[in-house]
Coordinates of N, CA and C in Angstrom, one line a residue:
M1 N 2.3 -61.2 -21.7 CA 3.3 -60.6 -20.9 C 3.5 -59.5 -21.6
V2 N 3.5 -59.1 -23.0 CA 3.5 -58.0 -23.7 C 2.5 -56.9 -22.7
N3 N 1.2 -57.6 -22.7 CA 0.3 -56.9 -22.3 C 0.6 -55.9 -21.4
D4 N 1.3 -57.2 -20.1 CA 1.3 -56.7 -18.4 C 2.4 -55.7 -18.9
I5 N 4.0 -55.8 -19.6 CA 4.4 -54.6 -19.5 C 3.8 -53.4 -20.1
I6 N 3.2 -53.8 -21.0 CA 2.5 -52.3 -21.7 C 1.7 -51.7 -20.5
L7 N 0.8 -52.4 -19.6 CA 0.0 -52.0 -18.8 C 0.9 -51.4 -17.8
I8 N 2.0 -51.9 -17.3 CA 2.8 -51.5 -16.1 C 3.5 -49.9 -16.7
A9 N 4.0 -50.0 -17.6 CA 4.4 -48.4 -18.4 C 3.5 -48.0 -18.1
S10 N 2.3 -48.0 -19.2 CA 1.2 -46.5 -18.7 C 1.2 -46.5 -17.2
V11 N 1.0 -47.3 -16.4 CA 1.0 -46.8 -14.8 C 2.1 -45.6 -14.6
L12 N 3.1 -46.2 -14.6 CA 4.2 -45.8 -14.4 C 4.2 -44.0 -15.2
T13 N 3.8 -44.2 -16.2 CA 3.7 -43.3 -17.1 C 2.9 -41.8 -16.6
A14 N 1.5 -42.9 -16.1 CA 0.7 -41.8 -15.8 C 0.8 -41.6 -14.3
L15 N 1.4 -42.2 -13.6 CA 2.1 -41.7 -12.1 C 3.2 -40.4 -12.3
G16 N 4.0 -40.6 -13.2 CA 4.9 -39.7 -13.9 C 4.6 -38.4 -13.9
T17 N 3.7 -38.6 -14.6 CA 2.8 -37.0 -15.0 C 2.2 -36.6 -13.9
I18 N 1.5 -37.5 -13.4 CA 0.7 -36.9 -11.8 C 1.4 -36.3 -11.0
L19 N 3.2 -36.3 -10.8 CA 3.8 -36.1 -10.0 C 4.1 -35.0 -10.4
A20 N 4.6 -35.1 -11.9 CA 5.1 -33.9 -12.4 C 4.1 -32.7 -12.3
V21 N 3.1 -32.9 -12.4 CA 2.2 -31.8 -12.1 C 1.8 -31.5 -11.2
A22 N 1.7 -32.4 -10.1 CA 1.6 -32.0 -8.6 C 2.7 -30.9 -8.4
I23 N 4.0 -31.3 -8.9 CA 5.3 -30.3 -8.4 C 5.0 -29.2 -9.0
K24 N 4.4 -29.0 -10.2 CA 3.9 -27.6 -10.8 C 3.0 -27.0 -10.3
V25 N 2.3 -27.5 -9.8 CA 1.0 -27.0 -8.9 C 1.6 -26.5 -7.7
Y26 N 2.4 -27.2 -6.7 CA 3.2 -26.5 -5.4 C 4.3 -25.8 -5.7
K27 N 4.8 -25.8 -6.7 CA 5.8 -24.4 -7.1 C 5.2 -23.4 -7.3
F28 N 4.3 -23.4 -8.3 CA 2.9 -22.2 -8.3 C 2.3 -21.5 -7.5
V29 N 2.1 -22.5 -6.1 CA 1.1 -21.8 -5.0 C 2.3 -21.1 -4.2
R30 N 3.6 -21.7 -4.2 CA 4.6 -21.2 -3.3 C 4.8 -19.7 -3.8
K31 N 5.2 -19.9 -5.3 CA 5.6 -18.2 -6.0 C 4.2 -17.3 -5.8
C32 N 3.3 -17.7 -5.5 CA 1.9 -17.1 -5.0 C 1.9 -16.7 -3.8
E33 N 2.0 -17.6 -2.5 CA 2.4 -17.1 -1.3 C 3.5 -16.3 -1.0
K34 N 4.7 -16.6 -1.7 CA 5.7 -15.6 -1.7 C 5.2 -14.2 -2.1
W35 N 4.5 -13.7 -3.4 CA 4.4 -12.6 -3.9 C 3.2 -11.8 -3.1
I36 N 2.0 -12.9 -2.4 CA 1.6 -12.1 -1.3 C 2.1 -11.9 0.2
E37 N 3.1 -12.6 0.6 CA 3.9 -11.7 1.6 C 4.3 -10.8 1.3
K38 N 5.2 -10.7 0.3 CA 5.8 -9.4 0.1 C 5.1 -8.1 -0.5
K39 N 3.8 -8.4 -1.0 CA 3.1 -7.4 -1.2 C 2.3 -7.1 0.0
D40 N 1.9 -7.7 1.0 CA 1.3 -7.1 2.3 C 2.6 -6.4 3.2
K41 N 4.0 -6.9 3.0 CA 4.7 -6.4 3.9 C 4.9 -4.7 3.5
H42 N 4.9 -4.5 1.8 CA 5.1 -3.3 1.2 C 3.7 -2.6 1.7
D43 N 2.4 -3.1 1.7 CA 1.5 -2.4 2.3 C 1.5 -1.9 3.5
E44 N 2.0 -2.6 4.2 CA 1.8 -2.0 5.6 C 3.0 -1.0 6.0
E45 N 4.0 -1.4 5.2 CA 5.3 -0.2 5.1 C 4.8 0.9 4.4
Q46 N 3.6 1.1 3.5 CA 3.2 2.0 2.9 C 2.5 2.7 4.0
Y47 N 1.4 1.6 4.8 CA 0.7 2.6 5.5 C 1.1 3.3 6.6
C48 N 2.2 2.7 7.4 CA 3.1 3.1 8.4 C 3.7 4.9 7.8
D49 N 3.9 4.4 6.8 CA 4.6 5.7 6.0 C 3.7 7.2 5.7
I50 N 2.4 6.5 5.7 CA 1.3 7.8 5.0 C 0.9 8.2 6.6
L51 N 0.8 7.0 7.9 CA 0.4 7.4 9.3 C 1.5 8.3 9.9
R52 N 2.8 8.4 9.0 CA 4.1 9.2 9.4 C 3.5 10.8 9.4
L53 N 3.4 10.6 7.8 CA 3.3 11.8 7.6 C 1.7 12.3 8.0
I54 N 0.9 12.1 8.3 CA -0.2 12.5 8.9 C 0.1 13.1 10.2
I55 N 0.7 12.3 10.9 CA 1.1 13.1 12.0 C 1.9 13.9 12.4
M56 N 3.1 14.1 11.3 CA 4.5 15.1 11.4 C 3.9 16.4 10.6
T57 N 2.9 16.0 9.9 CA 2.2 17.1 9.2 C 1.9 18.4 9.8
P58 N 2.1 19.5 10.0 CA 1.6 20.4 10.9 C 0.5 21.2 10.7
E59 N 0.0 20.9 9.1 CA -1.1 21.4 8.2 C -2.4 20.3 8.4
M60 N -2.1 19.6 9.1 CA -3.2 18.7 9.4 C -4.1 18.9 10.6
P61 N -5.3 18.8 10.7 CA -5.9 19.0 12.1 C -5.2 18.0 13.2
L62 N -5.3 18.7 14.6 CA -4.8 18.1 15.4 C -5.4 16.6 15.8
S63 N -6.7 16.7 15.8 CA -7.6 15.5 15.6 C -7.1 14.1 14.7
E64 N -7.3 14.5 14.0 CA -6.6 13.6 13.2 C -5.2 13.2 13.2
R65 N -4.4 14.1 13.5 CA -2.8 13.5 13.7 C -3.0 12.6 15.2
I66 N -3.6 13.0 15.9 CA -4.2 12.2 17.1 C -4.6 10.9 16.9
S67 N -5.6 11.1 15.8 CA -6.0 9.4 15.5 C -4.7 8.4 15.0
A68 N -4.4 9.4 13.8 CA -3.0 8.4 13.1 C -2.1 8.0 14.2
G69 N -1.6 9.0 15.3 CA -1.0 8.2 16.0 C -1.4 7.4 17.0
D70 N -2.3 7.0 17.4 CA -2.9 6.0 18.2 C -2.9 4.6 17.3
I71 N -3.5 5.0 16.2 CA -2.9 3.7 15.1 C -1.8 3.4 14.5
Y72 N -0.9 4.1 14.9 CA 0.9 3.9 14.8 C 1.3 3.7 15.8
V73 N 0.9 4.3 17.2 CA 1.8 3.6 18.3 C 1.0 2.4 18.6
N74 N -0.1 2.8 18.9 CA -1.0 1.6 19.6 C -1.2 0.1 19.0
K75 N -1.7 0.4 18.0 CA -2.0 -0.9 17.1 C -1.0 -1.3 16.2
L76 N 0.0 -0.8 15.5 CA 1.2 -0.6 15.0 C 2.3 -1.0 15.7
H77 N 2.3 -0.5 16.8 CA 3.6 -0.7 18.0 C 4.9 0.0 17.6
R78 N 4.6 0.6 16.7 CA 6.0 1.6 16.4 C 6.1 2.6 17.4
N79 N 7.8 2.8 17.1 CA 8.5 3.7 18.1 C 9.3 4.6 17.7
G80 N 10.3 5.3 18.0 CA 11.0 6.4 17.6 C 10.4 8.0 17.3
G81 N 10.9 8.8 17.0 CA 10.7 10.1 16.9 C 9.1 10.4 16.6
V82 N 8.6 9.6 15.8 CA 7.0 9.5 15.4 C 6.5 9.8 16.9
K83 N 6.7 9.0 17.8 CA 6.2 8.5 18.9 C 6.1 9.4 20.0
K84 N 7.3 10.1 19.6 CA 7.4 11.0 20.5 C 6.6 12.6 20.3
K85 N 7.1 12.5 18.7 CA 5.6 13.7 18.5 C 4.4 13.5 18.9
Y86 N 4.0 12.6 18.5 CA 2.5 11.4 19.2 C 2.2 12.2 20.6
E87 N 3.3 11.9 21.5 CA 3.1 12.2 22.5 C 2.9 14.0 23.0
E88 N 3.7 14.7 22.1 CA 3.8 16.0 22.3 C 2.4 16.2 21.9
L89 N 1.8 15.9 20.9 CA 0.4 16.5 20.2 C -0.4 15.9 21.1
L90 N -0.6 15.1 22.2 CA -1.5 14.2 22.9 C -1.6 15.8 24.3
N91 N 0.1 16.0 24.5 CA 0.1 17.0 25.4 C -0.6 18.1 25.0
R92 N -0.2 18.5 24.0 CA -0.9 19.6 23.6 C -2.7 19.6 23.0
F93 N -3.1 18.5 22.8 CA -4.5 18.3 22.7 C -5.0 19.1 24.4
S94 N -4.4 17.8 25.1 CA -5.0 17.9 26.5 C -4.7 19.4 26.9
E95 N -3.8 20.1 26.7 CA -3.8 21.7 27.1 C -4.4 22.7 26.5
E96 N -4.7 22.2 25.5 CA -6.0 23.4 24.8 C -7.2 22.8 24.9
H97 N -7.8 21.4 25.7 CA -9.0 21.4 26.2 C -8.9 20.8 27.4
K98 N -8.4 22.1 28.3 CA -8.7 21.8 29.7 C -9.5 23.1 30.0
E99 N -10.3 22.6 30.9 CA -11.6 23.3 31.3 C -11.7 23.8 32.6

């Protein structure tokens, strides 16, 4: 009978340990996922900021500004003043390259 109690106690201890490790692993994975999501969001914001700077900087070549505008407006679906500037650049480009 004592051996049965010891066996049951050891099985319960093992299950408790396995459960505790599983919970710690789950919490670690969730923390990593949240960190990655936050990092990805910041990366996208920085990418949009860089594109915005390229579009708005008059010293940049017109072709690069339009290329950045294509990505900013068409792929990332951004709006606002930058989109209006992009449309102005497209008009300017079409006027310069009329034949």
